[in-house]
mmCIF file of C-alpha atoms and ligand atoms in Angstrom:
data_model
loop_
_atom_site.group_PDB
_atom_site.id
_atom_site.type_symbol
_atom_site.label_atom_id
_atom_site.label_comp_id
_atom_site.label_asym_id
_atom_site.label_seq_id
_atom_site.Cartn_x
_atom_site.Cartn_y
_atom_site.Cartn_z
ATOM 1 C CA MET X 1 13.236 53.550 74.773
ATOM 2 C CA SER X 2 9.547 54.318 75.368
ATOM 3 C CA ALA X 3 7.081 53.744 72.533
ATOM 4 C CA THR X 4 6.344 56.805 70.398
ATOM 5 C CA PRO X 5 2.999 58.609 70.701
ATOM 6 C CA VAL X 6 0.470 57.892 67.954
ATOM 7 C CA THR X 7 -2.672 59.771 66.979
ATOM 8 C CA VAL X 8 -5.648 57.914 65.490
ATOM 9 C CA ILE X 9 -8.411 59.955 63.852
ATOM 10 C CA GLY X 10 -11.605 58.075 63.016
ATOM 11 C CA LEU X 11 -13.084 55.578 65.432
ATOM 12 C CA GLY X 12 -15.226 53.267 63.369
ATOM 13 C CA PRO X 13 -14.615 49.552 63.924
ATOM 14 C CA MET X 14 -11.226 49.782 62.175
ATOM 15 C CA GLY X 15 -9.965 52.851 64.026
ATOM 16 C CA GLN X 16 -10.993 51.397 67.372
ATOM 17 C CA ALA X 17 -9.203 48.127 66.599
ATOM 18 C CA MET X 18 -6.059 50.055 65.624
ATOM 19 C CA VAL X 19 -6.138 52.056 68.851
ATOM 20 C CA ARG X 20 -6.388 48.860 70.891
ATOM 21 C CA ALA X 21 -3.510 47.215 68.988
ATOM 22 C CA LEU X 22 -1.300 50.277 69.545
ATOM 23 C CA LEU X 23 -2.220 50.542 73.237
ATOM 24 C CA ALA X 24 -1.490 46.836 73.698
ATOM 25 C CA ALA X 25 1.966 47.454 72.211
ATOM 26 C CA GLY X 26 2.602 50.206 74.735
ATOM 27 C CA HIS X 27 2.131 53.294 72.543
ATOM 28 C CA PRO X 28 0.492 56.352 74.100
ATOM 29 C CA VAL X 29 -2.512 56.930 71.792
ATOM 30 C CA THR X 30 -4.449 60.153 71.282
ATOM 31 C CA VAL X 31 -7.774 59.874 69.452
ATOM 32 C CA TRP X 32 -10.318 62.165 67.859
ATOM 33 C CA ASN X 33 -13.669 61.314 66.306
ATOM 34 C CA ARG X 34 -16.431 63.495 64.856
ATOM 35 C CA THR X 35 -18.930 61.746 67.120
ATOM 36 C CA PRO X 36 -17.162 61.917 70.509
ATOM 37 C CA SER X 37 -19.248 59.164 72.144
ATOM 38 C CA ARG X 38 -17.586 56.648 69.827
ATOM 39 C CA ALA X 39 -14.333 57.259 71.727
ATOM 40 C CA GLU X 40 -15.690 56.060 75.077
ATOM 41 C CA GLY X 41 -14.540 52.443 74.735
ATOM 42 C CA VAL X 42 -10.963 53.208 73.680
ATOM 43 C CA VAL X 43 -10.654 55.972 76.287
ATOM 44 C CA ALA X 44 -11.666 53.407 78.917
ATOM 45 C CA ASP X 45 -8.870 51.230 77.526
ATOM 46 C CA GLY X 46 -6.285 53.990 77.948
ATOM 47 C CA ALA X 47 -6.449 56.321 74.943
ATOM 48 C CA ARG X 48 -6.612 60.095 75.412
ATOM 49 C CA LEU X 49 -9.471 61.944 73.683
ATOM 50 C CA ALA X 50 -8.220 65.151 72.063
ATOM 51 C CA ALA X 51 -10.383 68.249 72.295
ATOM 52 C CA SER X 52 -10.042 69.030 68.579
ATOM 53 C CA PRO X 53 -8.378 67.686 65.418
ATOM 54 C CA ALA X 54 -5.610 70.275 65.895
ATOM 55 C CA ASP X 55 -5.025 69.016 69.446
ATOM 56 C CA ALA X 56 -4.955 65.430 68.130
ATOM 57 C CA VAL X 57 -2.407 66.261 65.427
ATOM 58 C CA ALA X 58 -0.226 68.105 67.927
ATOM 59 C CA ALA X 59 0.065 64.992 70.122
ATOM 60 C CA GLY X 60 2.664 63.162 68.031
ATOM 61 C CA ASP X 61 4.514 62.821 64.743
ATOM 62 C CA LEU X 62 2.466 59.863 63.488
ATOM 63 C CA VAL X 63 -1.175 60.590 62.630
ATOM 64 C CA ILE X 64 -3.222 57.606 61.416
ATOM 65 C CA LEU X 65 -6.525 58.298 59.665
ATOM 66 C CA SER X 66 -9.250 55.644 59.508
ATOM 67 C CA LEU X 67 -12.203 57.358 57.873
ATOM 68 C CA THR X 68 -14.952 56.529 55.397
ATOM 69 C CA ASP X 69 -13.180 58.314 52.533
ATOM 70 C CA TYR X 70 -10.577 60.963 51.764
ATOM 71 C CA GLN X 71 -13.059 63.842 51.846
ATOM 72 C CA ALA X 72 -13.500 63.057 55.542
ATOM 73 C CA MET X 73 -9.755 63.699 56.017
ATOM 74 C CA TRP X 74 -10.098 67.142 54.452
ATOM 75 C CA ASP X 75 -13.233 67.794 56.516
ATOM 76 C CA VAL X 76 -11.412 66.881 59.742
ATOM 77 C CA LEU X 77 -7.962 68.364 59.075
ATOM 78 C CA GLY X 78 -9.041 71.400 57.040
ATOM 79 C CA GLY X 79 -9.068 73.502 60.204
ATOM 80 C CA ALA X 80 -5.840 72.023 61.557
ATOM 81 C CA THR X 81 -3.444 72.629 58.655
ATOM 82 C CA ALA X 82 -1.245 74.940 60.739
ATOM 83 C CA ARG X 83 -0.319 71.922 62.919
ATOM 84 C CA LEU X 84 0.563 69.547 60.079
ATOM 85 C CA ALA X 85 4.170 70.641 59.401
ATOM 86 C CA GLY X 86 6.625 67.864 60.177
ATOM 87 C CA ARG X 87 3.919 65.250 60.851
ATOM 88 C CA THR X 88 3.373 62.022 58.933
ATOM 89 C CA LEU X 89 -0.185 61.363 57.838
ATOM 90 C CA VAL X 90 -0.909 57.677 57.265
ATOM 91 C CA ASN X 91 -4.317 57.471 55.653
ATOM 92 C CA LEU X 92 -5.795 53.962 55.886
ATOM 93 C CA SER X 93 -9.127 54.996 54.331
ATOM 94 C CA SER X 94 -10.536 53.777 51.037
ATOM 95 C CA ASP X 95 -10.879 56.076 48.007
ATOM 96 C CA THR X 96 -9.773 56.516 44.402
ATOM 97 C CA PRO X 97 -6.143 56.709 43.204
ATOM 98 C CA ASP X 98 -6.717 60.324 42.106
ATOM 99 C CA LYS X 99 -7.960 61.376 45.543
ATOM 100 C CA THR X 100 -5.015 59.546 47.112
ATOM 101 C CA ARG X 101 -2.445 61.390 44.986
ATOM 102 C CA GLU X 102 -4.294 64.655 45.594
ATOM 103 C CA ALA X 103 -4.071 64.032 49.338
ATOM 104 C CA ALA X 104 -0.308 63.418 49.118
ATOM 105 C CA ALA X 105 0.157 66.732 47.290
ATOM 106 C CA TRP X 106 -2.094 68.471 49.838
ATOM 107 C CA ALA X 107 -0.048 67.068 52.731
ATOM 108 C CA ARG X 108 3.197 68.168 51.053
ATOM 109 C CA SER X 109 1.744 71.666 50.595
ATOM 110 C CA HIS X 110 1.430 71.792 54.398
ATOM 111 C CA SER X 111 4.962 70.390 54.913
ATOM 112 C CA ALA X 112 3.613 67.030 56.084
ATOM 113 C CA SER X 113 4.625 63.584 54.810
ATOM 114 C CA PHE X 114 1.982 61.294 53.390
ATOM 115 C CA VAL X 115 1.656 57.521 53.283
ATOM 116 C CA ALA X 116 -1.454 55.758 51.979
ATOM 117 C CA GLY X 117 -2.393 52.330 53.198
ATOM 118 C CA GLY X 118 -4.904 49.558 52.811
ATOM 119 C CA VAL X 119 -5.662 47.192 55.691
ATOM 120 C CA MET X 120 -6.416 43.758 54.296
ATOM 121 C CA VAL X 121 -8.319 42.254 57.230
ATOM 122 C CA PRO X 122 -11.550 43.151 59.042
ATOM 123 C CA ALA X 123 -11.471 44.943 62.403
ATOM 124 C CA PRO X 124 -11.448 41.853 64.673
ATOM 125 C CA MET X 125 -8.229 40.665 62.985
ATOM 126 C CA VAL X 126 -6.328 43.986 63.224
ATOM 127 C CA GLY X 127 -3.188 43.500 65.333
ATOM 128 C CA THR X 128 -3.251 39.701 65.024
ATOM 129 C CA ASP X 129 -0.603 37.709 63.226
ATOM 130 C CA ARG X 130 -3.017 37.232 60.307
ATOM 131 C CA ALA X 131 -3.246 40.983 59.661
ATOM 132 C CA TYR X 132 -1.349 42.603 56.786
ATOM 133 C CA VAL X 133 -1.330 46.129 55.430
ATOM 134 C CA TYR X 134 -0.080 47.591 52.134
ATOM 135 C CA TYR X 135 1.535 51.027 52.200
ATOM 136 C CA SER X 136 2.962 53.390 49.590
ATOM 137 C CA GLY X 137 4.030 57.012 49.453
ATOM 138 C CA ASP X 138 6.833 58.742 51.362
ATOM 139 C CA ALA X 139 9.393 55.965 51.945
ATOM 140 C CA GLU X 140 11.409 57.868 54.544
ATOM 141 C CA ALA X 141 8.316 58.630 56.627
ATOM 142 C CA PHE X 142 7.150 55.027 56.299
ATOM 143 C CA ASP X 143 10.529 53.713 57.481
ATOM 144 C CA ALA X 144 10.507 56.101 60.434
ATOM 145 C CA HIS X 145 7.152 54.724 61.611
ATOM 146 C CA ARG X 146 7.392 51.164 60.379
ATOM 147 C CA ALA X 147 7.796 49.706 63.875
ATOM 148 C CA ALA X 148 4.628 51.388 65.190
ATOM 149 C CA LEU X 149 2.639 50.496 62.067
ATOM 150 C CA ALA X 150 3.741 46.859 62.355
ATOM 151 C CA HIS X 151 1.508 46.558 65.425
ATOM 152 C CA LEU X 152 -1.559 46.911 63.160
ATOM 153 C CA GLY X 153 -0.479 44.080 60.872
ATOM 154 C CA GLU X 154 2.493 42.978 58.789
ATOM 155 C CA PRO X 155 3.465 45.997 56.685
ATOM 156 C CA SER X 156 4.410 45.805 52.985
ATOM 157 C CA PHE X 157 5.705 48.933 51.268
ATOM 158 C CA LEU X 158 4.855 49.185 47.567
ATOM 159 C CA GLY X 159 6.787 52.263 46.455
ATOM 160 C CA ASP X 160 6.599 56.035 46.154
ATOM 161 C CA ASP X 161 3.261 56.361 44.355
ATOM 162 C CA PRO X 162 0.596 56.590 47.094
ATOM 163 C CA ALA X 163 -2.007 55.227 44.663
ATOM 164 C CA ARG X 164 -0.305 51.817 44.562
ATOM 165 C CA ALA X 165 -1.390 50.811 48.070
ATOM 166 C CA GLN X 166 -4.865 52.197 47.423
ATOM 167 C CA LEU X 167 -5.198 50.154 44.215
ATOM 168 C CA MET X 168 -3.739 47.057 45.873
ATOM 169 C CA TYR X 169 -6.462 47.357 48.524
ATOM 170 C CA GLN X 170 -9.192 47.938 45.956
ATOM 171 C CA ALA X 171 -8.029 45.132 43.695
ATOM 172 C CA HIS X 172 -8.337 42.746 46.630
ATOM 173 C CA LEU X 173 -11.808 44.064 47.410
ATOM 174 C CA ASP X 174 -12.671 43.851 43.699
ATOM 175 C CA ALA X 175 -11.856 40.139 43.749
ATOM 176 C CA PHE X 176 -13.557 39.672 47.125
ATOM 177 C CA LEU X 177 -16.812 41.495 46.347
ATOM 178 C CA THR X 178 -17.113 39.905 42.912
ATOM 179 C CA THR X 179 -16.661 36.497 44.531
ATOM 180 C CA LEU X 180 -19.335 37.311 47.123
ATOM 181 C CA SER X 181 -21.748 38.362 44.368
ATOM 182 C CA GLY X 182 -20.970 35.120 42.532
ATOM 183 C CA ILE X 183 -21.765 33.091 45.641
ATOM 184 C CA ALA X 184 -24.995 35.044 46.215
ATOM 185 C CA HIS X 185 -26.039 34.570 42.581
ATOM 186 C CA ALA X 186 -25.245 30.862 42.668
ATOM 187 C CA THR X 187 -27.240 30.534 45.915
ATOM 188 C CA ALA X 188 -30.272 32.137 44.244
ATOM 189 C CA LEU X 189 -29.895 29.982 41.135
ATOM 190 C CA VAL X 190 -29.652 26.683 42.976
ATOM 191 C CA GLY X 191 -32.449 27.795 45.309
ATOM 192 C CA SER X 192 -34.801 27.821 42.320
ATOM 193 C CA ALA X 193 -34.585 23.999 42.455
ATOM 194 C CA GLY X 194 -35.263 23.910 46.189
ATOM 195 C CA ILE X 195 -31.619 23.494 47.279
ATOM 196 C CA THR X 196 -31.216 25.560 50.419
ATOM 197 C CA ALA X 197 -28.364 27.942 51.141
ATOM 198 C CA GLU X 198 -27.553 25.794 54.147
ATOM 199 C CA GLU X 199 -27.021 22.810 51.861
ATOM 200 C CA PHE X 200 -25.310 24.763 49.111
ATOM 201 C CA LEU X 201 -22.736 26.929 50.870
ATOM 202 C CA PRO X 202 -20.593 24.086 52.288
ATOM 203 C CA GLU X 203 -20.626 22.453 48.832
ATOM 204 C CA VAL X 204 -19.592 25.548 46.878
ATOM 205 C CA MET X 205 -16.841 26.315 49.416
ATOM 206 C CA ARG X 206 -15.185 23.027 48.454
ATOM 207 C CA LEU X 207 -14.782 24.394 44.947
ATOM 208 C CA ILE X 208 -13.739 27.876 46.060
ATOM 209 C CA GLY X 209 -11.119 26.432 48.408
ATOM 210 C CA ALA X 210 -9.699 24.346 45.567
ATOM 211 C CA ILE X 211 -9.358 27.271 43.121
ATOM 212 C CA PRO X 212 -5.595 27.848 43.594
ATOM 213 C CA ASP X 213 -4.838 24.173 42.921
ATOM 214 C CA MET X 214 -7.238 23.997 39.982
ATOM 215 C CA LEU X 215 -5.883 27.115 38.326
ATOM 216 C CA ALA X 216 -2.179 26.712 38.777
ATOM 217 C CA ALA X 217 -0.447 23.420 39.381
ATOM 218 C CA ASP X 218 2.868 25.330 39.444
ATOM 219 C CA GLY X 219 1.551 27.960 41.841
ATOM 220 C CA VAL X 220 -0.336 31.181 41.257
ATOM 221 C CA ALA X 221 2.851 33.253 40.848
ATOM 222 C CA ALA X 222 3.735 31.078 37.843
ATOM 223 C CA LEU X 223 0.238 31.680 36.458
ATOM 224 C CA GLY X 224 0.762 35.413 36.954
ATOM 225 C CA ALA X 225 4.078 35.235 35.102
ATOM 226 C CA LEU X 226 2.277 33.645 32.123
ATOM 227 C CA ILE X 227 -0.338 36.447 32.158
ATOM 228 C CA ASP X 228 2.449 39.050 32.296
ATOM 229 C CA ARG X 229 4.065 37.420 29.234
ATOM 230 C CA GLY X 230 0.753 37.395 27.345
ATOM 231 C CA GLU X 231 0.595 33.604 27.381
ATOM 232 C CA HIS X 232 -2.799 31.997 28.064
ATOM 233 C CA PRO X 233 -2.602 28.232 27.578
ATOM 234 C CA GLY X 234 -6.022 26.650 27.175
ATOM 235 C CA GLU X 235 -5.359 22.932 27.484
ATOM 236 C CA GLY X 236 -8.080 21.222 29.483
ATOM 237 C CA ALA X 237 -10.467 24.187 29.577
ATOM 238 C CA ASP X 238 -10.466 26.597 26.665
ATOM 239 C CA ASN X 239 -12.557 29.708 26.153
ATOM 240 C CA VAL X 240 -14.970 28.010 23.722
ATOM 241 C CA MET X 241 -15.892 25.477 26.428
ATOM 242 C CA LEU X 242 -15.995 28.110 29.172
ATOM 243 C CA GLY X 243 -18.060 30.430 26.965
ATOM 244 C CA ALA X 244 -20.605 27.654 26.358
ATOM 245 C CA THR X 245 -20.796 27.095 30.121
ATOM 246 C CA ALA X 246 -21.300 30.834 30.631
ATOM 247 C CA ASP X 247 -24.134 30.693 28.042
ATOM 248 C CA HIS X 248 -25.786 27.877 29.997
ATOM 249 C CA ILE X 249 -25.572 29.828 33.264
ATOM 250 C CA VAL X 250 -27.257 32.838 31.633
ATOM 251 C CA ALA X 251 -29.996 30.628 30.144
ATOM 252 C CA SER X 252 -30.523 28.771 33.431
ATOM 253 C CA SER X 253 -30.711 32.062 35.335
ATOM 254 C CA ARG X 254 -33.266 33.386 32.876
ATOM 255 C CA SER X 255 -35.438 30.289 33.116
ATOM 256 C CA ALA X 256 -35.141 30.325 36.933
ATOM 257 C CA GLY X 257 -36.246 33.966 36.975
ATOM 258 C CA VAL X 258 -33.131 35.159 38.802
ATOM 259 C CA ASP X 259 -31.090 38.228 37.932
ATOM 260 C CA THR X 260 -28.894 37.771 34.861
ATOM 261 C CA ALA X 261 -26.661 40.871 35.097
ATOM 262 C CA LEU X 262 -23.678 39.113 36.681
ATOM 263 C CA PRO X 263 -23.665 35.977 34.486
ATOM 264 C CA ARG X 264 -24.152 38.146 31.386
ATOM 265 C CA ALA X 265 -21.070 40.163 32.354
ATOM 266 C CA VAL X 266 -19.091 36.921 32.741
ATOM 267 C CA GLN X 267 -20.499 35.567 29.457
ATOM 268 C CA ALA X 268 -19.372 38.755 27.688
ATOM 269 C CA HIS X 269 -15.770 38.231 28.829
ATOM 270 C CA TYR X 270 -15.591 34.810 27.147
ATOM 271 C CA HIS X 271 -17.404 35.870 23.972
ATOM 272 C CA ARG X 272 -15.067 38.822 23.613
ATOM 273 C CA ALA X 273 -12.063 36.485 23.850
ATOM 274 C CA ILE X 274 -13.626 34.094 21.322
ATOM 275 C CA ASP X 275 -14.575 36.952 18.963
ATOM 276 C CA ASP X 276 -11.000 38.242 19.175
ATOM 277 C CA GLY X 277 -9.769 34.855 17.938
ATOM 278 C CA HIS X 278 -8.743 33.384 21.287
ATOM 279 C CA GLY X 279 -11.244 30.549 21.621
ATOM 280 C CA ALA X 280 -8.457 27.995 22.097
ATOM 281 C CA ASP X 281 -6.780 30.013 24.869
ATOM 282 C CA GLY X 282 -7.498 29.611 28.573
ATOM 283 C CA TRP X 283 -9.572 31.833 30.853
ATOM 284 C CA THR X 284 -6.731 34.242 31.649
ATOM 285 C CA ARG X 285 -7.085 35.638 28.094
ATOM 286 C CA ILE X 286 -10.232 37.511 29.230
ATOM 287 C CA VAL X 287 -7.954 40.023 30.943
ATOM 288 C CA ASP X 288 -7.198 41.544 27.516
ATOM 289 C CA GLY X 289 -10.859 42.437 26.951
ATOM 290 C CA ILE X 290 -11.117 43.812 30.475
ATOM 291 C CA ARG X 291 -8.000 45.951 29.937
ATOM 292 C CA ALA X 292 -9.312 47.333 26.649
ATOM 293 C CA PRO X 293 -13.127 47.371 26.767
ATOM 294 C CA ALA X 294 -14.791 47.557 23.347
HETATM 295 P P1 NDP U 1 -16.819 53.489 59.543
HETATM 296 O O1 NDP U 1 -17.633 53.918 58.419
HETATM 297 O O2 NDP U 1 -17.451 52.735 60.649
HETATM 298 O O3 NDP U 1 -16.046 54.721 60.243
HETATM 299 C C1 NDP U 1 -15.800 55.760 59.520
HETATM 300 C C2 NDP U 1 -15.182 56.854 60.370
HETATM 301 O O4 NDP U 1 -15.135 57.973 59.504
HETATM 302 C C3 NDP U 1 -15.988 57.252 61.603
HETATM 303 O O5 NDP U 1 -15.073 57.617 62.604
HETATM 304 C C4 NDP U 1 -16.755 58.482 61.098
HETATM 305 O O6 NDP U 1 -17.077 59.407 62.101
HETATM 306 C C5 NDP U 1 -15.714 59.071 60.184
HETATM 307 N N1 NDP U 1 -16.243 59.995 59.194
HETATM 308 C C6 NDP U 1 -16.901 59.707 58.060
HETATM 309 N N2 NDP U 1 -17.175 60.838 57.378
HETATM 310 C C7 NDP U 1 -16.676 61.857 58.113
HETATM 311 C C8 NDP U 1 -16.613 63.254 57.912
HETATM 312 N N3 NDP U 1 -17.125 63.836 56.823
HETATM 313 N N4 NDP U 1 -16.015 63.996 58.863
HETATM 314 C C9 NDP U 1 -15.472 63.412 59.948
HETATM 315 N N5 NDP U 1 -15.473 62.096 60.186
HETATM 316 C C10 NDP U 1 -16.069 61.317 59.266
HETATM 317 O O7 NDP U 1 -15.617 52.717 58.865
HETATM 318 P P2 NDP U 1 -14.631 51.533 59.315
HETATM 319 O O8 NDP U 1 -14.003 51.786 60.632
HETATM 320 O O9 NDP U 1 -15.295 50.229 59.087
HETATM 321 O O10 NDP U 1 -13.568 51.716 58.159
HETATM 322 C C11 NDP U 1 -12.697 52.821 58.061
HETATM 323 C C12 NDP U 1 -11.919 52.686 56.756
HETATM 324 O O11 NDP U 1 -11.241 51.429 56.740
HETATM 325 C C13 NDP U 1 -12.819 52.742 55.514
HETATM 326 O O12 NDP U 1 -12.181 53.496 54.524
HETATM 327 C C14 NDP U 1 -12.925 51.274 55.092
HETATM 328 O O13 NDP U 1 -13.104 51.147 53.700
HETATM 329 C C15 NDP U 1 -11.564 50.730 55.538
HETATM 330 N N6 NDP U 1 -11.573 49.299 55.844
HETATM 331 C C16 NDP U 1 -12.590 48.751 56.578
HETATM 332 C C17 NDP U 1 -12.595 47.396 56.864
HETATM 333 C C18 NDP U 1 -13.692 46.803 57.703
HETATM 334 O O14 NDP U 1 -13.732 45.566 57.787
HETATM 335 N N7 NDP U 1 -14.550 47.588 58.332
HETATM 336 C C19 NDP U 1 -11.513 46.504 56.412
HETATM 337 C C20 NDP U 1 -10.465 47.193 55.725
HETATM 338 C C21 NDP U 1 -10.518 48.532 55.456
HETATM 339 P P3 NDP U 1 -18.439 59.270 62.942
HETATM 340 O O15 NDP U 1 -18.186 58.219 63.989
HETATM 341 O O16 NDP U 1 -18.658 60.618 63.497
HETATM 342 O O17 NDP U 1 -19.516 58.865 61.958
#
């Protein structure tokens, strides 16, 4: 059986990588991009450039969107709604849960199926065996196209609510971006004593790489199960100790003349836990204050 045709709309680094992964797997791929010159590379590799979004949508049942945000989907497909009936839109763009649910309802109103997704690797890793993608939304449509989507990365389906995949993606980026800001802040702080970034980064990566072992001797799923049960054991490192450390980081940042916004936010998490009577608990207790901000 020949591979099914796939349409990819949006040819930033991610869209281009998806097109190449699908072409390599033998799928005929039709593309459209607002700036047509961005299609030149993938057309040279074998994709067909559609003349319009409507032409692109008409090329196959599976339409993958890789755009800056969900408004871009409405901007592109707003003039092509008559062609949407019976198609499956798989939107792999980032946006809010509300926009994602709104898009699913909009697709349904045009008799199209909707699946939201979040690609968890950067463009150069799309289509490799390290790539993985979260999906949620229309389960039947996802199952129908699972084989094609698997060429982008290992697919995981998270259920009917299209916002779940969107939030799974954003939660990962939340952890990732916050970690990057922490590394940047720490680099600035240590730099105030003349320690270069070149010296510091390999050192701090030793600690970052050891985080799973430090946090959870029984594995991170077991740690998650404790959080889900509302249990936050503090043996070895309780919130009073961690809060004092957070105080020192704020004071050191202030005296070094570096920005204190990030360490003050961290400090506030521990002081909230202590103020709520959880000084003897472990760090995971701070999730309560984050869930219910004062
Ligand atoms: P880019 O910003 O490079 O590409 C965005 C695409 O959206 C371009 O094709 C652009 O068209 C199009 N676009 C934006 N606004 C409009 C609009 N109003 N109308 C029509 N087209 C529009 O993004 P990436 O390829 O890097 O990422 C795409 C999505 O994937 C994003 O949502 C991103 O968050 C997500 N993602 C990105 C990762 C990465 O490492 N880059 C990793 C995981 C997910 P034009 O070329 O004309 O500007």
